[in-house]
Amino acid sequence: MAHIRITSYGTGHDDNPAAPDPVVVDTTALHNPPDDPAVRATLTQLTGRHPDVAAYVLATPGAHNLLDTARRDIEQRIVRGEQHIDVHVHCYGGRHRSVAIAELLAADLSVLDDYVHTHHRHINHPILPARTPLLTDQR
């Protein structure tokens, strides 16, 4: 039986979790409620645990493939006999995309005969301001 620890977090908080050789799931390419004026007012104050946020994130093209790839990576480690598997799921703020994908991944893995624990590192942190692109000196 493997112990699977799924940690969601936001890279914008500059305190990423540490673990030897984690499975890393980058959700930054998925739809983000704070960046979308059409849903900002309704979804931003919720978290990725809310079904509406999860559905919004999963509606991104490629979201299901991201989940499938992560699940296959984890299952391969289980087959190799790894007893402790860390999974790091990240986005920028750690409240919406990473949480939604971590929860969905945990639900998918719960059918295995393994212990799955989920920790959301930044779910209760304030929403981070949008990143601004670096300006280049064009003299």
PDB file of N, CA and C in Angstrom, residues 1-73:
ATOM      1  N   MET A   1       0.845  -1.175   0.000  1.00  0.00           N
ATOM      2  CA  MET A   1       0.000   0.000   0.000  1.00  0.00           C
ATOM      3  C   MET A   1       0.896   1.246   0.000  1.00  0.00           C
ATOM      4  N   ALA A   2       0.588   2.161  -0.897  1.00  0.00           N
ATOM      5  CA  ALA A   2       1.352   3.404  -0.988  1.00  0.00           C
ATOM      6  C   ALA A   2       0.645   4.525  -0.234  1.00  0.00           C
ATOM      7  N   HIS A   3       1.443   5.431   0.233  1.00  0.00           N
ATOM      8  CA  HIS A   3       0.937   6.650   0.864  1.00  0.00           C
ATOM      9  C   HIS A   3       1.154   7.766  -0.151  1.00  0.00           C
ATOM     10  N   ILE A   4       0.055   8.380  -0.611  1.00  0.00           N
ATOM     11  CA  ILE A   4       0.128   9.434  -1.616  1.00  0.00           C
ATOM     12  C   ILE A   4      -0.254  10.749  -0.958  1.00  0.00           C
ATOM     13  N   ARG A   5       0.666  11.710  -0.986  1.00  0.00           N
ATOM     14  CA  ARG A   5       0.412  13.031  -0.392  1.00  0.00           C
ATOM     15  C   ARG A   5       0.337  14.042  -1.532  1.00  0.00           C
ATOM     16  N   ILE A   6      -0.868  14.600  -1.727  1.00  0.00           N
ATOM     17  CA  ILE A   6      -1.084  15.600  -2.773  1.00  0.00           C
ATOM     18  C   ILE A   6      -1.105  16.974  -2.107  1.00  0.00           C
ATOM     19  N   THR A   7      -0.194  17.847  -2.537  1.00  0.00           N
ATOM     20  CA  THR A   7      -0.116  19.196  -1.988  1.00  0.00           C
ATOM     21  C   THR A   7      -0.387  20.196  -3.101  1.00  0.00           C
ATOM     22  N   SER A   8      -1.409  21.037  -2.907  1.00  0.00           N
ATOM     23  CA  SER A   8      -1.643  22.130  -3.849  1.00  0.00           C
ATOM     24  C   SER A   8      -1.027  23.390  -3.253  1.00  0.00           C
ATOM     25  N   TYR A   9      -0.532  24.245  -4.145  1.00  0.00           N
ATOM     26  CA  TYR A   9       0.092  25.487  -3.665  1.00  0.00           C
ATOM     27  C   TYR A   9       0.183  26.490  -4.795  1.00  0.00           C
ATOM     28  N   GLY A  10       0.482  27.719  -4.423  1.00  0.00           N
ATOM     29  CA  GLY A  10       0.675  28.786  -5.390  1.00  0.00           C
ATOM     30  C   GLY A  10       2.132  29.201  -5.437  1.00  0.00           C
ATOM     31  N   THR A  11       2.724  29.177  -6.610  1.00  0.00           N
ATOM     32  CA  THR A  11       4.129  29.554  -6.750  1.00  0.00           C
ATOM     33  C   THR A  11       4.357  31.026  -6.445  1.00  0.00           C
ATOM     34  N   GLY A  12       3.318  31.831  -6.523  1.00  0.00           N
ATOM     35  CA  GLY A  12       3.435  33.258  -6.230  1.00  0.00           C
ATOM     36  C   GLY A  12       3.676  33.564  -4.764  1.00  0.00           C
ATOM     37  N   HIS A  13       3.559  32.578  -3.900  1.00  0.00           N
ATOM     38  CA  HIS A  13       3.795  32.782  -2.466  1.00  0.00           C
ATOM     39  C   HIS A  13       5.247  32.528  -2.072  1.00  0.00           C
ATOM     40  N   ASP A  14       6.037  32.037  -3.005  1.00  0.00           N
ATOM     41  CA  ASP A  14       7.478  31.829  -2.796  1.00  0.00           C
ATOM     42  C   ASP A  14       7.815  30.928  -1.611  1.00  0.00           C
ATOM     43  N   ASP A  15       6.970  29.925  -1.351  1.00  0.00           N
ATOM     44  CA  ASP A  15       7.302  28.933  -0.319  1.00  0.00           C
ATOM     45  C   ASP A  15       6.818  27.556  -0.773  1.00  0.00           C
ATOM     46  N   ASN A  16       7.325  27.153  -1.926  1.00  0.00           N
ATOM     47  CA  ASN A  16       6.937  25.873  -2.499  1.00  0.00           C
ATOM     48  C   ASN A  16       7.295  24.726  -1.555  1.00  0.00           C
ATOM     49  N   PRO A  17       6.485  23.670  -1.548  1.00  0.00           N
ATOM     50  CA  PRO A  17       6.804  22.526  -0.686  1.00  0.00           C
ATOM     51  C   PRO A  17       8.066  21.818  -1.185  1.00  0.00           C
ATOM     52  N   ALA A  18       8.713  21.153  -0.279  1.00  0.00           N
ATOM     53  CA  ALA A  18       9.922  20.395  -0.630  1.00  0.00           C
ATOM     54  C   ALA A  18       9.647  18.908  -0.450  1.00  0.00           C
ATOM     55  N   ALA A  19      10.127  18.125  -1.406  1.00  0.00           N
ATOM     56  CA  ALA A  19      10.026  16.671  -1.328  1.00  0.00           C
ATOM     57  C   ALA A  19      10.994  16.096  -2.349  1.00  0.00           C
ATOM     58  N   PRO A  20      11.555  14.945  -2.042  1.00  0.00           N
ATOM     59  CA  PRO A  20      12.444  14.325  -3.031  1.00  0.00           C
ATOM     60  C   PRO A  20      11.629  13.742  -4.190  1.00  0.00           C
ATOM     61  N   ASP A  21      11.919  14.163  -5.398  1.00  0.00           N
ATOM     62  CA  ASP A  21      11.340  13.604  -6.617  1.00  0.00           C
ATOM     63  C   ASP A  21       9.808  13.538  -6.621  1.00  0.00           C
ATOM     64  N   PRO A  22       9.123  14.680  -6.431  1.00  0.00           N
ATOM     65  CA  PRO A  22       7.660  14.632  -6.470  1.00  0.00           C
ATOM     66  C   PRO A  22       7.145  14.507  -7.905  1.00  0.00           C
ATOM     67  N   VAL A  23       5.926  14.039  -8.028  1.00  0.00           N
ATOM     68  CA  VAL A  23       5.193  14.161  -9.289  1.00  0.00           C
ATOM     69  C   VAL A  23       4.715  15.605  -9.310  1.00  0.00           C
ATOM     70  N   VAL A  24       5.069  16.356 -10.331  1.00  0.00           N
ATOM     71  CA  VAL A  24       4.712  17.774 -10.403  1.00  0.00           C
ATOM     72  C   VAL A  24       3.621  17.972 -11.454  1.00  0.00           C
ATOM     73  N   VAL A  25       2.559  18.656 -11.045  1.00  0.00           N
ATOM     74  CA  VAL A  25       1.441  18.929 -11.941  1.00  0.00           C
ATOM     75  C   VAL A  25       1.301  20.448 -12.038  1.00  0.00           C
ATOM     76  N   ASP A  26       1.610  20.989 -13.200  1.00  0.00           N
ATOM     77  CA  ASP A  26       1.574  22.433 -13.439  1.00  0.00           C
ATOM     78  C   ASP A  26       0.226  22.792 -14.055  1.00  0.00           C
ATOM     79  N   THR A  27      -0.592  23.531 -13.307  1.00  0.00           N
ATOM     80  CA  THR A  27      -1.929  23.887 -13.779  1.00  0.00           C
ATOM     81  C   THR A  27      -2.007  25.321 -14.294  1.00  0.00           C
ATOM     82  N   THR A  28      -0.870  25.971 -14.460  1.00  0.00           N
ATOM     83  CA  THR A  28      -0.893  27.392 -14.835  1.00  0.00           C
ATOM     84  C   THR A  28      -1.505  27.646 -16.209  1.00  0.00           C
ATOM     85  N   ALA A  29      -1.561  26.648 -17.083  1.00  0.00           N
ATOM     86  CA  ALA A  29      -2.144  26.853 -18.408  1.00  0.00           C
ATOM     87  C   ALA A  29      -3.671  26.733 -18.404  1.00  0.00           C
ATOM     88  N   LEU A  30      -4.242  26.341 -17.282  1.00  0.00           N
ATOM     89  CA  LEU A  30      -5.690  26.162 -17.209  1.00  0.00           C
ATOM     90  C   LEU A  30      -6.396  27.486 -16.929  1.00  0.00           C
ATOM     91  N   HIS A  31      -7.688  27.527 -17.259  1.00  0.00           N
ATOM     92  CA  HIS A  31      -8.480  28.736 -17.015  1.00  0.00           C
ATOM     93  C   HIS A  31      -8.440  29.106 -15.539  1.00  0.00           C
ATOM     94  N   ASN A  32      -8.251  30.401 -15.265  1.00  0.00           N
ATOM     95  CA  ASN A  32      -8.125  30.904 -13.899  1.00  0.00           C
ATOM     96  C   ASN A  32      -9.229  31.924 -13.636  1.00  0.00           C
ATOM     97  N   PRO A  33     -10.134  31.674 -12.678  1.00  0.00           N
ATOM     98  CA  PRO A  33     -11.240  32.603 -12.433  1.00  0.00           C
ATOM     99  C   PRO A  33     -10.843  34.073 -12.245  1.00  0.00           C
ATOM    100  N   PRO A  34      -9.788  34.396 -11.485  1.00  0.00           N
ATOM    101  CA  PRO A  34      -9.462  35.819 -11.320  1.00  0.00           C
ATOM    102  C   PRO A  34      -9.059  36.525 -12.623  1.00  0.00           C
ATOM    103  N   ASP A  35      -8.631  35.759 -13.624  1.00  0.00           N
ATOM    104  CA  ASP A  35      -8.204  36.353 -14.890  1.00  0.00           C
ATOM    105  C   ASP A  35      -9.332  36.525 -15.898  1.00  0.00           C
ATOM    106  N   ASP A  36     -10.517  36.020 -15.593  1.00  0.00           N
ATOM    107  CA  ASP A  36     -11.618  36.018 -16.543  1.00  0.00           C
ATOM    108  C   ASP A  36     -12.729  36.954 -16.068  1.00  0.00           C
ATOM    109  N   PRO A  37     -12.916  38.105 -16.731  1.00  0.00           N
ATOM    110  CA  PRO A  37     -13.953  39.047 -16.304  1.00  0.00           C
ATOM    111  C   PRO A  37     -15.355  38.449 -16.292  1.00  0.00           C
ATOM    112  N   ALA A  38     -15.605  37.431 -17.107  1.00  0.00           N
ATOM    113  CA  ALA A  38     -16.939  36.832 -17.173  1.00  0.00           C
ATOM    114  C   ALA A  38     -17.317  36.068 -15.904  1.00  0.00           C
ATOM    115  N   VAL A  39     -16.323  35.570 -15.160  1.00  0.00           N
ATOM    116  CA  VAL A  39     -16.624  34.788 -13.960  1.00  0.00           C
ATOM    117  C   VAL A  39     -15.967  35.346 -12.706  1.00  0.00           C
ATOM    118  N   ARG A  40     -15.175  36.384 -12.863  1.00  0.00           N
ATOM    119  CA  ARG A  40     -14.402  36.919 -11.731  1.00  0.00           C
ATOM    120  C   ARG A  40     -15.288  37.197 -10.519  1.00  0.00           C
ATOM    121  N   ALA A  41     -16.402  37.853 -10.704  1.00  0.00           N
ATOM    122  CA  ALA A  41     -17.257  38.238  -9.573  1.00  0.00           C
ATOM    123  C   ALA A  41     -17.874  37.026  -8.877  1.00  0.00           C
ATOM    124  N   THR A  42     -18.194  35.990  -9.627  1.00  0.00           N
ATOM    125  CA  THR A  42     -18.880  34.846  -9.014  1.00  0.00           C
ATOM    126  C   THR A  42     -17.939  33.758  -8.507  1.00  0.00           C
ATOM    127  N   LEU A  43     -16.825  33.528  -9.188  1.00  0.00           N
ATOM    128  CA  LEU A  43     -15.973  32.396  -8.820  1.00  0.00           C
ATOM    129  C   LEU A  43     -14.734  32.748  -8.011  1.00  0.00           C
ATOM    130  N   THR A  44     -14.288  33.974  -8.083  1.00  0.00           N
ATOM    131  CA  THR A  44     -13.017  34.318  -7.437  1.00  0.00           C
ATOM    132  C   THR A  44     -13.056  34.119  -5.926  1.00  0.00           C
ATOM    133  N   GLN A  45     -14.165  34.411  -5.291  1.00  0.00           N
ATOM    134  CA  GLN A  45     -14.225  34.286  -3.836  1.00  0.00           C
ATOM    135  C   GLN A  45     -14.426  32.844  -3.377  1.00  0.00           C
ATOM    136  N   LEU A  46     -14.693  31.958  -4.317  1.00  0.00           N
ATOM    137  CA  LEU A  46     -14.789  30.534  -4.011  1.00  0.00           C
ATOM    138  C   LEU A  46     -13.398  29.929  -4.135  1.00  0.00           C
ATOM    139  N   THR A  47     -13.269  28.659  -3.855  1.00  0.00           N
ATOM    140  CA  THR A  47     -11.985  27.966  -4.035  1.00  0.00           C
ATOM    141  C   THR A  47     -12.187  26.799  -4.993  1.00  0.00           C
ATOM    142  N   GLY A  48     -11.104  26.139  -5.307  1.00  0.00           N
ATOM    143  CA  GLY A  48     -11.162  24.986  -6.190  1.00  0.00           C
ATOM    144  C   GLY A  48     -11.931  23.808  -5.626  1.00  0.00           C
ATOM    145  N   ARG A  49     -12.314  23.860  -4.378  1.00  0.00           N
ATOM    146  CA  ARG A  49     -13.151  22.805  -3.794  1.00  0.00           C
ATOM    147  C   ARG A  49     -14.609  22.938  -4.225  1.00  0.00           C
ATOM    148  N   HIS A  50     -14.985  24.120  -4.698  1.00  0.00           N
ATOM    149  CA  HIS A  50     -16.368  24.353  -5.105  1.00  0.00           C
ATOM    150  C   HIS A  50     -16.603  23.737  -6.488  1.00  0.00           C
ATOM    151  N   PRO A  51     -17.714  23.035  -6.674  1.00  0.00           N
ATOM    152  CA  PRO A  51     -17.967  22.362  -7.953  1.00  0.00           C
ATOM    153  C   PRO A  51     -17.982  23.309  -9.163  1.00  0.00           C
ATOM    154  N   ASP A  52     -18.448  24.547  -8.978  1.00  0.00           N
ATOM    155  CA  ASP A  52     -18.474  25.487 -10.101  1.00  0.00           C
ATOM    156  C   ASP A  52     -17.065  25.870 -10.541  1.00  0.00           C
ATOM    157  N   VAL A  53     -16.167  26.032  -9.577  1.00  0.00           N
ATOM    158  CA  VAL A  53     -14.776  26.354  -9.904  1.00  0.00           C
ATOM    159  C   VAL A  53     -14.124  25.152 -10.576  1.00  0.00           C
ATOM    160  N   ALA A  54     -14.349  23.960 -10.032  1.00  0.00           N
ATOM    161  CA  ALA A  54     -13.770  22.755 -10.623  1.00  0.00           C
ATOM    162  C   ALA A  54     -14.261  22.573 -12.060  1.00  0.00           C
ATOM    163  N   ALA A  55     -15.546  22.778 -12.299  1.00  0.00           N
ATOM    164  CA  ALA A  55     -16.096  22.643 -13.655  1.00  0.00           C
ATOM    165  C   ALA A  55     -15.480  23.676 -14.593  1.00  0.00           C
ATOM    166  N   TYR A  56     -15.295  24.893 -14.113  1.00  0.00           N
ATOM    167  CA  TYR A  56     -14.686  25.952 -14.912  1.00  0.00           C
ATOM    168  C   TYR A  56     -13.254  25.582 -15.297  1.00  0.00           C
ATOM    169  N   VAL A  57     -12.481  25.114 -14.328  1.00  0.00           N
ATOM    170  CA  VAL A  57     -11.087  24.728 -14.581  1.00  0.00           C
ATOM    171  C   VAL A  57     -11.041  23.542 -15.542  1.00  0.00           C
ATOM    172  N   LEU A  58     -11.896  22.556 -15.324  1.00  0.00           N
ATOM    173  CA  LEU A  58     -11.905  21.358 -16.178  1.00  0.00           C
ATOM    174  C   LEU A  58     -12.368  21.651 -17.602  1.00  0.00           C
ATOM    175  N   ALA A  59     -13.046  22.763 -17.815  1.00  0.00           N
ATOM    176  CA  ALA A  59     -13.500  23.134 -19.159  1.00  0.00           C
ATOM    177  C   ALA A  59     -12.344  23.609 -20.038  1.00  0.00           C
ATOM    178  N   THR A  60     -11.178  23.805 -19.467  1.00  0.00           N
ATOM    179  CA  THR A  60     -10.010  24.205 -20.242  1.00  0.00           C
ATOM    180  C   THR A  60      -9.591  23.056 -21.152  1.00  0.00           C
ATOM    181  N   PRO A  61      -9.378  23.318 -22.445  1.00  0.00           N
ATOM    182  CA  PRO A  61      -8.846  22.252 -23.293  1.00  0.00           C
ATOM    183  C   PRO A  61      -7.522  21.727 -22.720  1.00  0.00           C
ATOM    184  N   GLY A  62      -7.422  20.428 -22.626  1.00  0.00           N
ATOM    185  CA  GLY A  62      -6.208  19.799 -22.095  1.00  0.00           C
ATOM    186  C   GLY A  62      -6.264  19.480 -20.611  1.00  0.00           C
ATOM    187  N   ALA A  63      -7.276  19.940 -19.905  1.00  0.00           N
ATOM    188  CA  ALA A  63      -7.352  19.702 -18.456  1.00  0.00           C
ATOM    189  C   ALA A  63      -7.470  18.207 -18.145  1.00  0.00           C
ATOM    190  N   HIS A  64      -8.291  17.501 -18.890  1.00  0.00           N
ATOM    191  CA  HIS A  64      -8.459  16.065 -18.635  1.00  0.00           C
ATOM    192  C   HIS A  64      -7.170  15.309 -18.952  1.00  0.00           C
ATOM    193  N   ASN A  65      -6.462  15.740 -19.989  1.00  0.00           N
ATOM    194  CA  ASN A  65      -5.173  15.108 -20.309  1.00  0.00           C
ATOM    195  C   ASN A  65      -4.168  15.326 -19.186  1.00  0.00           C
ATOM    196  N   LEU A  66      -4.178  16.512 -18.599  1.00  0.00           N
ATOM    197  CA  LEU A  66      -3.291  16.809 -17.475  1.00  0.00           C
ATOM    198  C   LEU A  66      -3.560  15.856 -16.314  1.00  0.00           C
ATOM    199  N   LEU A  67      -4.838  15.661 -16.000  1.00  0.00           N
ATOM    200  CA  LEU A  67      -5.224  14.724 -14.937  1.00  0.00           C
ATOM    201  C   LEU A  67      -4.816  13.289 -15.283  1.00  0.00           C
ATOM    202  N   ASP A  68      -5.066  12.888 -16.518  1.00  0.00           N
ATOM    203  CA  ASP A  68      -4.718  11.521 -16.938  1.00  0.00           C
ATOM    204  C   ASP A  68      -3.216  11.278 -16.833  1.00  0.00           C
ATOM    205  N   THR A  69      -2.424  12.244 -17.257  1.00  0.00           N
ATOM    206  CA  THR A  69      -0.965  12.109 -17.201  1.00  0.00           C
ATOM    207  C   THR A  69      -0.490  11.985 -15.761  1.00  0.00           C
ATOM    208  N   ALA A  70      -1.027  12.830 -14.883  1.00  0.00           N
ATOM    209  CA  ALA A  70      -0.635  12.780 -13.467  1.00  0.00           C
ATOM    210  C   ALA A  70      -1.017  11.434 -12.859  1.00  0.00           C
ATOM    211  N   ARG A  71      -2.220  10.967 -13.157  1.00  0.00           N
ATOM    212  CA  ARG A  71      -2.679   9.676 -12.620  1.00  0.00           C
ATOM    213  C   ARG A  71      -1.774   8.538 -13.115  1.00  0.00           C
ATOM    214  N   ARG A  72      -1.416   8.550 -14.395  1.00  0.00           N
ATOM    215  CA  ARG A  72      -0.520   7.516 -14.924  1.00  0.00           C
ATOM    216  C   ARG A  72       0.850   7.567 -14.265  1.00  0.00           C
ATOM    217  N   ASP A  73       1.384   8.772 -14.057  1.00  0.00           N
ATOM    218  CA  ASP A  73       2.687   8.908 -13.392  1.00  0.00           C
ATOM    219  C   ASP A  73       2.649   8.320 -11.986  1.00  0.00           C
TER     220      ASP A  73
END
